[in-house]
Coordinates of C-alpha atoms in Angstrom, one line a residue:
Chain A
M496 CA -28.4 -15.6 -32.5
L497 CA -30.3 -17.7 -29.8
T498 CA -28.2 -20.7 -30.6
R499 CA -25.1 -18.8 -30.4
A500 CA -26.4 -17.5 -27.0
L501 CA -27.1 -20.9 -25.7
G502 CA -23.7 -22.2 -26.8
R503 CA -22.1 -19.5 -24.7
T504 CA -24.1 -20.3 -21.7
P505 CA -22.0 -23.4 -20.3
Y506 CA -19.0 -21.2 -20.6
Y507 CA -20.3 -18.6 -18.6
V508 CA -21.7 -20.9 -15.8
V509 CA -18.2 -22.5 -15.4
A510 CA -16.2 -19.2 -15.7
G511 CA -18.7 -17.4 -13.5
G512 CA -18.9 -20.3 -11.0
L513 CA -14.9 -20.2 -10.8
A514 CA -15.1 -16.2 -10.5
V515 CA -17.2 -16.5 -7.4
I516 CA -15.0 -19.1 -5.8
F517 CA -11.9 -17.0 -6.5
L518 CA -13.6 -13.7 -5.2
F519 CA -15.4 -15.2 -2.3
P520 CA -12.4 -15.2 0.4
L521 CA -11.7 -11.5 -0.6
V522 CA -15.2 -10.3 -0.3
W523 CA -15.9 -12.4 2.8
N524 CA -12.8 -11.0 4.6
A525 CA -13.6 -7.3 3.7
W526 CA -17.1 -7.9 5.0
A527 CA -15.9 -9.9 7.9
S528 CA -13.5 -7.1 9.2
V529 CA -16.5 -4.7 9.6
S530 CA -19.2 -6.9 10.9
G531 CA -19.9 -8.0 14.5
Q532 CA -18.3 -11.2 15.7
P533 CA -18.5 -12.4 19.4
G534 CA -15.0 -11.8 21.2
T535 CA -14.0 -9.1 19.0
A536 CA -14.3 -5.5 19.4
Q537 CA -17.0 -5.3 17.1
E538 CA -19.3 -7.3 19.0
S539 CA -22.6 -6.6 16.8
G540 CA -23.7 -4.6 14.0
Y541 CA -21.3 -3.1 11.5
G542 CA -18.6 -0.6 12.1
L543 CA -14.8 0.0 12.5
G544 CA -14.1 -1.6 16.0
N545 CA -11.9 -4.2 14.6
Y546 CA -9.8 -1.6 12.9
R547 CA -9.7 0.3 16.2
T548 CA -8.3 -2.6 18.0
L549 CA -5.6 -2.9 15.1
L550 CA -4.8 0.9 15.6
D551 CA -4.0 0.5 19.2
Y552 CA -2.4 -3.1 19.0
D553 CA 1.1 -3.1 20.7
A554 CA 3.2 -0.5 18.9
G555 CA 0.3 0.6 17.1
L556 CA -1.0 0.4 13.3
W557 CA 0.5 3.7 12.4
R558 CA 4.1 2.4 13.6
Y559 CA 3.7 -0.8 11.5
L560 CA 2.4 0.9 8.5
L561 CA 5.5 3.3 8.8
N562 CA 7.8 0.5 9.2
S563 CA 6.2 -1.4 6.0
T564 CA 6.5 2.0 3.9
V565 CA 10.0 2.6 5.0
V566 CA 11.3 -1.1 3.9
S567 CA 9.2 -1.2 0.9
A568 CA 10.6 2.5 -0.1
L569 CA 14.0 1.7 0.8
T570 CA 13.9 -1.7 -1.1
V571 CA 12.3 -0.3 -4.1
A572 CA 15.0 2.6 -4.3
L573 CA 17.9 0.2 -3.9
T574 CA 16.6 -2.3 -6.4
L575 CA 16.0 0.5 -8.9
G576 CA 19.2 2.0 -8.4
V577 CA 21.4 -1.0 -8.3
S578 CA 19.6 -2.7 -11.3
L579 CA 19.5 0.5 -13.3
L580 CA 23.4 0.8 -13.3
G581 CA 23.8 -2.9 -13.5
G582 CA 21.4 -3.3 -16.5
Y583 CA 23.3 -0.6 -18.1
A584 CA 26.6 -2.1 -17.6
F585 CA 25.5 -5.5 -18.7
A586 CA 23.8 -4.3 -21.8
R587 CA 26.2 -1.7 -23.1
F588 CA 29.8 -2.3 -21.6
D589 CA 32.3 -4.9 -21.8
F590 CA 34.6 -5.5 -18.6
P591 CA 36.4 -8.5 -17.0
G592 CA 34.1 -10.5 -15.1
K593 CA 31.1 -9.5 -16.9
N594 CA 29.6 -12.7 -17.4
L595 CA 30.7 -14.4 -14.2
L596 CA 29.0 -11.3 -12.3
F597 CA 25.9 -11.8 -14.3
L598 CA 25.7 -15.5 -13.5
L599 CA 26.4 -14.9 -10.1
T600 CA 23.5 -12.6 -10.0
L601 CA 21.2 -14.9 -11.5
A602 CA 22.4 -17.6 -9.2
I603 CA 20.7 -15.9 -6.3
L604 CA 17.5 -17.4 -7.5
M605 CA 19.0 -20.9 -7.2
V606 CA 19.7 -20.5 -3.5
P607 CA 16.7 -21.1 -1.2
Y608 CA 15.5 -18.2 0.9
A609 CA 16.1 -20.0 4.2
T610 CA 19.9 -21.0 3.4
L611 CA 20.8 -17.6 3.1
L612 CA 18.8 -16.2 6.1
I613 CA 20.5 -18.1 8.7
P614 CA 23.9 -16.6 7.7
L615 CA 22.5 -13.2 6.9
Y616 CA 21.3 -13.1 10.4
V617 CA 24.8 -13.6 11.8
L618 CA 26.2 -11.3 9.2
L619 CA 24.0 -8.3 9.8
G620 CA 24.8 -8.7 13.3
R621 CA 28.5 -8.3 12.6
L622 CA 27.6 -5.2 10.4
H623 CA 25.7 -3.7 13.2
L624 CA 22.3 -3.9 10.9
Q625 CA 20.7 -6.6 13.1
N626 CA 17.2 -5.7 13.9
S627 CA 17.1 -2.9 11.6
L628 CA 15.1 -1.7 8.7
V629 CA 18.0 -0.7 6.6
G630 CA 19.5 -4.5 7.0
L631 CA 16.1 -6.0 6.2
S632 CA 15.9 -3.7 3.1
L633 CA 19.2 -4.6 1.9
V634 CA 18.5 -8.2 2.0
L635 CA 15.2 -7.8 0.3
A636 CA 16.9 -5.8 -2.3
M637 CA 19.4 -8.5 -2.7
F638 CA 16.7 -11.1 -3.6
Q639 CA 15.2 -8.8 -6.1
L640 CA 18.4 -8.3 -8.1
P641 CA 18.2 -11.4 -10.4
F642 CA 14.8 -10.4 -11.7
A643 CA 15.6 -6.6 -11.7
T644 CA 18.8 -6.9 -13.4
F645 CA 17.5 -9.4 -15.8
M646 CA 14.6 -7.2 -16.8
M647 CA 16.8 -4.0 -16.9
R648 CA 19.4 -5.6 -19.2
I649 CA 16.5 -6.6 -21.7
S650 CA 15.2 -3.0 -21.4
F651 CA 18.4 -1.5 -22.2
E652 CA 19.2 -3.8 -25.1
A653 CA 15.8 -3.1 -26.5
V654 CA 16.9 0.7 -26.9
P655 CA 18.5 1.2 -30.5
R656 CA 22.4 2.0 -29.9
E657 CA 22.0 5.0 -32.3
L658 CA 20.1 7.0 -29.6
E659 CA 22.7 7.0 -27.3
E660 CA 25.5 7.2 -30.0
S661 CA 24.2 10.4 -31.1
A662 CA 24.3 11.8 -27.4
L663 CA 27.7 10.4 -26.8
V664 CA 28.9 12.5 -30.1
D665 CA 27.3 15.4 -29.1
G666 CA 29.7 15.2 -26.1
C667 CA 27.6 13.7 -23.3
G668 CA 29.5 11.2 -21.2
T669 CA 27.8 8.0 -20.6
A670 CA 26.4 9.0 -17.4
G671 CA 24.9 11.9 -19.2
A672 CA 23.7 9.7 -21.9
L673 CA 22.1 7.3 -19.2
R674 CA 20.2 10.1 -17.5
R675 CA 19.0 12.3 -20.5
V676 CA 18.5 9.5 -23.3
L677 CA 18.1 6.1 -21.8
L678 CA 16.2 6.8 -18.6
P679 CA 13.1 7.9 -20.5
A680 CA 13.6 4.9 -22.7
V681 CA 13.8 2.2 -20.0
R682 CA 11.0 3.7 -17.9
P683 CA 8.5 0.9 -18.6
G684 CA 11.2 -1.8 -17.2
L685 CA 12.0 0.6 -14.1
I686 CA 8.0 0.6 -13.3
T687 CA 7.9 -3.1 -13.6
V688 CA 11.0 -3.8 -11.5
G689 CA 9.7 -1.1 -9.0
L690 CA 6.3 -2.7 -8.9
F691 CA 7.7 -6.4 -8.4
A692 CA 10.1 -5.0 -5.8
F693 CA 7.4 -3.3 -3.8
L694 CA 5.0 -6.2 -3.4
A695 CA 7.8 -8.5 -2.5
A696 CA 9.0 -6.0 0.2
W697 CA 5.4 -5.1 1.5
N698 CA 4.4 -8.9 1.7
D699 CA 7.7 -10.4 2.9
F700 CA 6.9 -12.7 5.9
I701 CA 10.0 -14.8 6.7
A702 CA 12.9 -12.4 6.3
P703 CA 11.3 -9.9 9.0
L704 CA 10.5 -12.9 11.1
I705 CA 14.1 -13.9 11.2
L706 CA 15.8 -10.5 11.0
I707 CA 13.6 -8.5 13.2
S708 CA 13.5 -9.2 16.8
D709 CA 11.9 -6.0 18.3
S710 CA 8.1 -5.7 17.7
E711 CA 8.4 -2.1 17.5
K712 CA 10.4 -2.7 14.2
A713 CA 8.0 -5.1 12.6
P714 CA 6.4 -4.7 9.5
L715 CA 2.7 -4.9 9.0
P716 CA 2.8 -8.8 7.9
L717 CA 4.8 -9.7 11.0
A718 CA 2.8 -7.7 13.2
V719 CA -0.5 -9.0 12.1
A720 CA 0.5 -12.5 12.5
N721 CA 2.1 -11.8 15.8
L722 CA -1.3 -10.3 16.7
R723 CA -3.0 -13.6 16.2
Q724 CA -0.4 -15.7 17.9
Q725 CA -0.1 -13.6 20.9
S726 CA -3.6 -13.8 21.9
M727 CA -3.9 -17.6 23.0
G728 CA -7.2 -18.3 24.2
A729 CA -9.1 -15.2 23.2
V730 CA -8.4 -15.2 19.3
D731 CA -9.4 -12.0 17.9
Y732 CA -10.2 -12.8 14.3
G733 CA -11.7 -9.6 13.7
A734 CA -8.5 -7.4 14.3
T735 CA -6.7 -10.2 12.1
E736 CA -9.3 -9.7 9.1
A737 CA -9.0 -5.9 9.6
G738 CA -5.1 -6.4 9.4
V739 CA -5.4 -8.4 6.1
V740 CA -7.4 -5.7 4.6
V741 CA -4.7 -3.1 5.3
L742 CA -2.1 -5.3 3.9
A743 CA -4.1 -6.4 0.9
V744 CA -5.7 -2.9 -0.5
P745 CA -2.4 -1.5 -1.7
C746 CA -1.6 -4.7 -3.4
L747 CA -4.9 -5.0 -5.1
L748 CA -5.1 -1.2 -6.0
L749 CA -1.4 -1.5 -7.4
F750 CA -2.3 -4.5 -9.5
L751 CA -5.4 -3.0 -11.0
L752 CA -3.4 0.3 -11.9
L753 CA -0.3 -1.5 -13.4
Q754 CA -1.7 -4.7 -15.1
R755 CA 0.3 -4.0 -18.0
H756 CA 3.6 -3.9 -16.3
Y757 CA 2.8 -7.1 -14.4
I758 CA 2.3 -8.9 -17.8
R759 CA 5.5 -7.5 -18.8
G760 CA 7.2 -9.2 -15.9
F761 CA 5.8 -12.4 -16.8
M762 CA 6.6 -12.3 -20.5
S763 CA 10.3 -11.7 -19.6
G764 CA 10.0 -14.8 -17.3
A765 CA 8.3 -16.9 -20.0
L766 CA 11.0 -15.8 -22.7
K767 CA 13.6 -17.0 -20.6
G768 CA 11.9 -20.5 -19.9
Chain B
M1125 CA 40.7 -11.0 -28.8
Q1126 CA 41.0 -7.8 -27.2
V1127 CA 40.8 -5.8 -30.4
K1128 CA 37.8 -7.8 -31.3
A1129 CA 36.1 -6.7 -28.0
A1130 CA 37.0 -3.1 -28.6
D1131 CA 35.2 -3.1 -32.0
R1132 CA 32.3 -4.5 -30.4
T1133 CA 31.9 -2.3 -27.4
A1134 CA 33.0 1.3 -28.4
P1135 CA 29.9 2.8 -29.7
T1136 CA 31.7 5.8 -31.1
H1137 CA 33.8 3.7 -33.1
R1138 CA 31.2 3.9 -35.9
S1139 CA 30.7 7.6 -35.9
P1140 CA 32.8 9.7 -38.2
P1141 CA 35.9 11.4 -36.5
E1142 CA 35.2 14.6 -38.6
H1143 CA 32.4 15.4 -36.4
R1144 CA 34.3 15.6 -33.1
T1145 CA 35.7 18.9 -32.2
R1146 CA 37.5 17.4 -29.0
P1147 CA 41.1 15.9 -29.7
R1148 CA 40.5 12.4 -30.7
R1149 CA 41.7 9.7 -28.3
T1150 CA 43.5 6.7 -29.3
P1151 CA 41.2 3.5 -29.8
T1152 CA 43.3 1.9 -26.8
R1153 CA 42.5 4.6 -24.3
R1154 CA 38.9 4.9 -25.4
W1155 CA 38.6 1.0 -24.8
T1156 CA 40.0 1.2 -21.5
S1157 CA 38.1 4.1 -20.2
R1158 CA 35.0 2.3 -21.6
K1159 CA 36.0 -0.9 -19.8
A1160 CA 36.5 1.1 -16.6
Q1161 CA 33.2 2.8 -16.9
G1162 CA 31.4 -0.5 -17.4
L1163 CA 33.2 -1.6 -14.2
A1164 CA 31.8 1.4 -12.3
Y1165 CA 28.1 0.9 -13.4
A1166 CA 28.4 -2.9 -12.4
A1167 CA 30.1 -2.0 -9.0
P1168 CA 26.8 -1.7 -6.8
T1169 CA 25.7 -5.1 -8.1
A1170 CA 29.1 -6.6 -7.6
V1171 CA 29.1 -5.4 -3.9
F1172 CA 25.7 -6.4 -3.3
V1173 CA 26.2 -10.0 -4.6
T1174 CA 29.5 -10.2 -2.8
V1175 CA 28.5 -8.9 0.7
F1176 CA 24.9 -10.3 0.9
F1177 CA 25.0 -13.5 -1.4
L1178 CA 28.4 -15.0 -1.8
L1179 CA 29.7 -14.0 1.9
P1180 CA 26.5 -15.5 3.5
L1181 CA 26.9 -18.5 1.5
L1182 CA 30.5 -19.2 2.6
L1183 CA 29.4 -18.2 6.1
V1184 CA 26.6 -20.8 6.0
G1185 CA 29.2 -23.5 4.9
Q1186 CA 31.6 -22.6 7.7
M1187 CA 28.6 -22.5 10.3
S1188 CA 27.3 -26.0 9.2
L1189 CA 30.8 -27.2 10.2
S1190 CA 31.0 -25.5 13.6
D1191 CA 29.5 -25.3 17.0
W1192 CA 27.4 -22.2 16.5
P1193 CA 25.0 -21.4 19.4
L1194 CA 22.4 -18.5 18.8
L1195 CA 23.9 -16.2 21.3
A1196 CA 27.8 -16.0 21.8
G1197 CA 29.6 -19.3 22.9
D1198 CA 31.9 -21.8 21.9
R1199 CA 32.3 -21.6 18.2
G1200 CA 34.7 -24.7 17.9
V1201 CA 34.8 -27.1 14.8
N1202 CA 31.9 -29.4 14.9
A1203 CA 32.1 -31.5 11.8
P1204 CA 30.0 -33.5 10.9
E1205 CA 27.9 -33.6 14.0
N1206 CA 25.7 -30.9 12.7
Y1207 CA 24.9 -33.0 9.8
T1208 CA 24.2 -36.1 11.6
D1209 CA 22.4 -34.4 14.5
A1210 CA 20.1 -32.9 11.8
A1211 CA 19.4 -36.3 10.2
D1212 CA 19.0 -37.6 13.6
S1213 CA 16.2 -35.3 14.7
T1214 CA 13.0 -37.2 15.1
L1215 CA 11.2 -34.6 12.9
F1216 CA 13.8 -34.7 10.1
W1217 CA 12.3 -37.8 8.2
P1218 CA 8.8 -36.9 8.9
A1219 CA 9.4 -33.4 7.8
V1220 CA 11.1 -34.4 4.6
R1221 CA 8.1 -37.0 3.7
F1222 CA 5.7 -34.3 4.6
T1223 CA 7.3 -31.8 2.5
L1224 CA 7.7 -34.0 -0.5
L1225 CA 3.9 -35.2 -0.2
Y1226 CA 2.8 -31.5 0.0
T1227 CA 4.6 -30.9 -3.1
V1228 CA 3.4 -33.6 -5.2
I1229 CA -0.2 -32.8 -4.3
V1230 CA 0.1 -29.2 -4.9
T1231 CA 2.1 -29.6 -8.0
V1232 CA -0.6 -31.7 -9.7
V1233 CA -3.6 -29.9 -8.4
L1234 CA -2.3 -26.5 -9.2
L1235 CA -0.9 -27.1 -12.6
V1236 CA -4.0 -29.0 -14.0
L1237 CA -6.3 -26.1 -12.6
A1238 CA -4.0 -23.6 -13.9
L1239 CA -4.0 -25.3 -17.4
L1240 CA -7.7 -25.6 -17.4
L1241 CA -8.4 -21.8 -16.4
A1242 CA -6.0 -20.7 -19.2
L1243 CA -7.8 -22.9 -21.7
L1244 CA -11.2 -21.4 -20.5
V1245 CA -10.2 -17.8 -20.7
Q1246 CA -7.8 -18.1 -23.6
E1247 CA -10.1 -17.1 -26.5
F1248 CA -11.3 -13.6 -26.8
R1249 CA -15.1 -13.3 -25.7
P1250 CA -17.2 -10.7 -24.0
G1251 CA -16.1 -10.9 -20.2
A1252 CA -12.9 -13.0 -20.7
G1253 CA -10.8 -10.1 -19.7
F1254 CA -12.8 -9.7 -16.3
F1255 CA -12.3 -13.5 -15.7
R1256 CA -8.7 -13.3 -16.3
T1257 CA -8.4 -10.4 -13.8
V1258 CA -10.6 -12.2 -11.3
Y1259 CA -8.8 -15.5 -11.3
F1260 CA -5.4 -13.6 -10.9
L1261 CA -6.3 -11.2 -8.2
P1262 CA -5.4 -13.5 -5.4
S1263 CA -2.0 -13.4 -6.9
A1264 CA -1.6 -10.0 -5.9
L1265 CA -1.9 -10.6 -2.2
G1266 CA 1.0 -11.9 -0.1
L1267 CA 1.4 -15.3 0.8
A1268 CA 1.4 -14.2 4.6
S1269 CA -1.7 -12.0 4.0
A1270 CA -3.5 -14.8 2.3
S1271 CA -2.6 -17.4 5.0
L1272 CA -4.1 -15.2 7.6
L1273 CA -7.0 -14.7 5.4
F1274 CA -7.8 -18.5 5.3
W1275 CA -6.9 -18.7 9.0
G1276 CA -10.1 -16.6 9.6
L1277 CA -12.1 -18.5 6.8
Y1278 CA -11.3 -21.8 8.3
S1279 CA -12.2 -20.9 11.8
P1280 CA -14.5 -23.4 13.4
T1281 CA -16.3 -20.7 15.4
T1282 CA -16.5 -17.4 13.1
G1283 CA -15.3 -18.9 9.8
P1284 CA -18.1 -19.1 7.1
L1285 CA -17.1 -22.4 5.6
S1286 CA -18.4 -24.7 8.1
S1287 CA -21.8 -23.0 8.2
I1288 CA -22.0 -23.1 4.4
L1289 CA -21.1 -26.9 4.3
E1290 CA -23.6 -27.5 7.0
G1291 CA -26.3 -25.3 5.0
L1292 CA -25.7 -27.4 2.1
G1293 CA -26.4 -30.4 4.0
L1294 CA -22.7 -31.7 3.2
V1295 CA -21.8 -32.1 6.9
D1296 CA -23.7 -32.4 9.9
D1297 CA -21.2 -30.9 12.5
P1298 CA -18.8 -27.9 12.4
V1299 CA -15.8 -29.0 10.3
S1300 CA -12.4 -28.5 11.9
F1301 CA -10.3 -27.8 8.6
L1302 CA -7.0 -27.4 10.6
G1303 CA -7.8 -30.0 13.4
T1304 CA -6.6 -33.3 11.6
S1305 CA -3.2 -33.7 9.6
T1306 CA -5.1 -34.7 6.8
S1307 CA -7.6 -31.8 6.8
A1308 CA -4.8 -29.5 7.7
L1309 CA -2.8 -30.6 4.5
L1310 CA -5.8 -30.4 2.3
S1311 CA -7.0 -26.9 3.6
T1312 CA -3.2 -25.8 2.9
V1313 CA -3.3 -27.0 -0.5
F1314 CA -6.7 -25.4 -1.2
L1315 CA -5.2 -22.0 0.0
I1316 CA -2.3 -22.2 -2.1
V1317 CA -4.3 -23.4 -5.0
W1318 CA -6.5 -20.2 -4.5
K1319 CA -3.6 -18.0 -4.3
F1320 CA -1.3 -19.2 -7.0
A1321 CA -3.8 -20.6 -9.8
G1322 CA -3.9 -17.2 -11.6
F1323 CA -0.3 -16.7 -11.5
Y1324 CA 0.5 -19.8 -13.2
M1325 CA -2.7 -19.3 -15.6
L1326 CA -1.0 -16.3 -16.7
I1327 CA 2.3 -17.8 -17.6
L1328 CA 0.4 -20.5 -19.5
L1329 CA -1.6 -17.9 -21.3
V1330 CA 1.3 -16.2 -22.6
G1331 CA 2.7 -19.6 -23.7
L1332 CA -0.8 -20.1 -25.4
Q1333 CA -0.6 -16.9 -27.2
R1334 CA 2.8 -17.7 -28.5
I1335 CA 1.3 -21.0 -30.4
P1336 CA 0.9 -19.6 -34.2
H1337 CA -2.8 -19.7 -35.4
E1338 CA -1.7 -21.2 -38.8
V1339 CA -1.1 -24.3 -36.8
Y1340 CA -4.5 -24.9 -35.4
E1341 CA -6.1 -23.7 -38.8
A1342 CA -4.2 -26.4 -40.4
A1343 CA -5.0 -28.9 -37.9
R1344 CA -8.7 -28.2 -38.4
M1345 CA -8.3 -28.4 -42.3
D1346 CA -7.3 -31.9 -41.7
G1347 CA -10.3 -32.6 -39.7
A1348 CA -8.7 -32.9 -36.4
S1349 CA -11.1 -32.9 -33.3
R1350 CA -10.7 -30.7 -30.3
G1351 CA -9.4 -33.4 -28.2
Q1352 CA -6.6 -34.4 -30.9
I1353 CA -5.6 -30.8 -31.3
F1354 CA -5.2 -30.2 -27.6
R1355 CA -3.3 -33.4 -27.3
S1356 CA -1.0 -33.2 -30.4
I1357 CA -0.6 -29.5 -30.8
T1358 CA -1.5 -27.5 -27.6
L1359 CA 0.2 -29.9 -25.1
P1360 CA 3.5 -30.2 -27.0
L1361 CA 3.7 -26.6 -28.1
L1362 CA 3.1 -25.3 -24.5
R1363 CA 5.8 -27.6 -22.9
P1364 CA 8.3 -24.8 -22.3
S1365 CA 5.6 -23.1 -20.4
L1366 CA 4.6 -25.9 -18.6
A1367 CA 8.1 -26.7 -17.6
L1368 CA 8.6 -23.2 -16.3
C1369 CA 5.4 -23.7 -14.1
L1370 CA 6.6 -27.0 -13.1
L1371 CA 10.0 -25.6 -12.0
L1372 CA 8.5 -22.7 -10.0
C1373 CA 5.8 -24.7 -8.3
V1374 CA 8.2 -27.5 -7.3
T1375 CA 10.8 -25.2 -5.9
G1376 CA 8.3 -23.0 -4.1
S1377 CA 6.5 -25.9 -2.6
L1378 CA 9.7 -27.7 -1.3
L1379 CA 10.7 -24.4 0.4
A1380 CA 7.0 -24.0 1.9
F1381 CA 7.0 -21.9 5.1
D1382 CA 4.7 -19.1 5.4
Q1383 CA 1.4 -21.0 4.8
F1384 CA 2.2 -23.7 7.5
F1385 CA 3.8 -21.1 9.8
I1386 CA 0.6 -19.3 9.9
L1387 CA -2.1 -22.0 9.4
T1388 CA -1.0 -24.8 11.5
K1389 CA 2.1 -23.7 13.3
G1390 CA 3.3 -27.4 12.3
G1391 CA 0.3 -29.1 14.1
P1392 CA -1.7 -31.3 15.0
D1393 CA 1.2 -33.1 16.5
N1394 CA 4.0 -31.8 14.4
T1395 CA 2.4 -33.6 11.5
T1396 CA 2.7 -30.8 9.2
V1397 CA 6.1 -29.4 9.7
T1398 CA 8.1 -28.7 6.5
V1399 CA 11.8 -28.8 6.0
V1400 CA 12.2 -25.0 6.2
Q1401 CA 10.1 -24.9 9.3
L1402 CA 12.5 -27.4 10.8
I1403 CA 15.5 -25.0 9.9
Y1404 CA 13.5 -22.2 11.7
R1405 CA 12.9 -24.3 14.6
E1406 CA 16.6 -25.5 14.9
A1407 CA 18.0 -22.0 14.6
F1408 CA 15.5 -19.8 16.7
Q1409 CA 13.7 -22.2 19.1
R1410 CA 16.6 -24.8 19.8
L1411 CA 18.9 -22.1 19.2
D1412 CA 21.3 -24.0 17.3
L1413 CA 22.4 -22.2 14.3
G1414 CA 24.9 -24.9 13.4
T1415 CA 22.4 -27.5 12.9
A1416 CA 20.1 -25.3 11.3
A1417 CA 22.9 -24.2 8.7
A1418 CA 23.7 -28.2 8.1
L1419 CA 20.0 -28.5 7.5
S1420 CA 20.1 -25.4 4.9
I1421 CA 23.1 -26.7 2.9
M1422 CA 21.3 -30.3 2.6
V1423 CA 18.2 -28.2 1.1
L1424 CA 20.5 -26.2 -1.1
A1425 CA 22.0 -29.4 -2.2
V1426 CA 18.7 -31.2 -3.3
L1427 CA 17.4 -28.0 -4.8
L1428 CA 20.7 -27.4 -6.9
L1429 CA 20.3 -30.9 -8.1
L1430 CA 16.6 -30.4 -9.0
N1431 CA 17.3 -27.4 -10.9
V1432 CA 20.3 -28.8 -13.0
L1433 CA 17.7 -31.7 -14.0
Q1434 CA 15.0 -29.4 -14.8
F1435 CA 17.0 -26.9 -16.9
R1436 CA 18.2 -30.0 -18.9
G1437 CA 14.3 -30.8 -19.3
L1438 CA 13.6 -27.4 -20.2
R1439 CA 16.4 -27.2 -22.7
R1440 CA 15.3 -30.5 -24.2
A1441 CA 11.9 -29.2 -24.3
D1442 CA 13.0 -26.1 -26.4
E1443 CA 14.8 -28.1 -28.7
S1444 CA 12.0 -30.6 -29.7

């Protein structure tokens, strides 16, 4: 027993040491956001001064949170809607151009973000969607489509055909079969797709940086980065740290709640490789 | 050919027709309606791909050959000046060199560390699940959030790293983590490794779990040492997962933007300007979308080439 415990010790020293290094920045940032620093709203002691600065900064924290929430919700809804129907079509139907369309959807992965954002900036202007949260969501949803469509196709293919055949025999149309029989069966896939779409939309920086020019419409990451850049000379580290906490908490909570679905996403990536 | 397709797709085909109370449709009509329904379900995807992917792709090609100021103005043909202008920019070759250097360093450090982490938490022991979660936790953050976090961490005035190093007696003066080009590069690499190591660890863990236990057992029976097992079993069988990590890591690093935009703004003295940052500057600071489009096309060409090469490598790894 003792020798086994001793044999384990080096493992726990190394793994534990690494854990401290990985946790340190997160813990430090949370602590720094409520602790006193010269030149910030929280000069001394502990409190929420930095969060109050953030609350009143420019258009206000609530505005930015609302923008981020709207963009994330729209992106998730669009991604789920399009990939649910698309995944169904690719898994269960045969139609002209099917393989070409699937390959084109996957090809989005091959094209760098920056290559598409420059023409999208021009194109959204022509569609009168420039500087709009809807336009931004459409673009973010498009970037999610390769993973989402792939994932939903796998999910539909994993459902036994007999399940939906019996529904079709009972007089359901394909839409009825999708809604009543298939939708519950592919729910884990939908959760995975929704989770990845939410995190991508919530965290994205370069798309809003290019597509949103009005600070009233900035999502949170852009607003926090601007907060840091605009206060030249007197840099407010405290408010930035508070901003990082507001940005990070939903992501960390979602991850801890939905770890299982995260792994599912990786599995499908690994299967592809 | 068409009949075969109908056989394969019509799900009602195999069900006995006696069960149906509605008048039976001919196979051809059923097949046609099935095809139309498939098209209808795929229509939203087709619209998205056409409007937000194919159209911009065509447009960026056209833009790269035209004079295209950010605000309205002359949009005449301008080929191939945008390409030569882009290549002549004083920052072009430094940005290419810096992006490549950054990619090599990040890829090597990240993959080695991710593999070590995966091997460390691979076996089940009490606490292994906790360590996996902790190493993965930074991956749940956005890259911009992580960069903003490290921007505070590296601050010479309020950041804790400087004081920790001083307290340990490793340095005498406050460290300027982003002050020189070398330290800015290494500090950014540290941020990226912290942010992504857990992500790649997870991909490698999935790969490790797919190696059958019997292979290890057989090797142990034959008296192979730990090092031998790692070299001749783990590494070769892990090659597809490693190749996937390599592909993701190289592509991601070549397109680096957020971390440098937030941490260094390209400084000091434009020594940490990446290629994507150059595209951003051409478009939105020098207001020349045409040159930015030409740069984008060049990046696209390089990445396509790289992807083709790596996919070939992946396939070969799969075959072996």
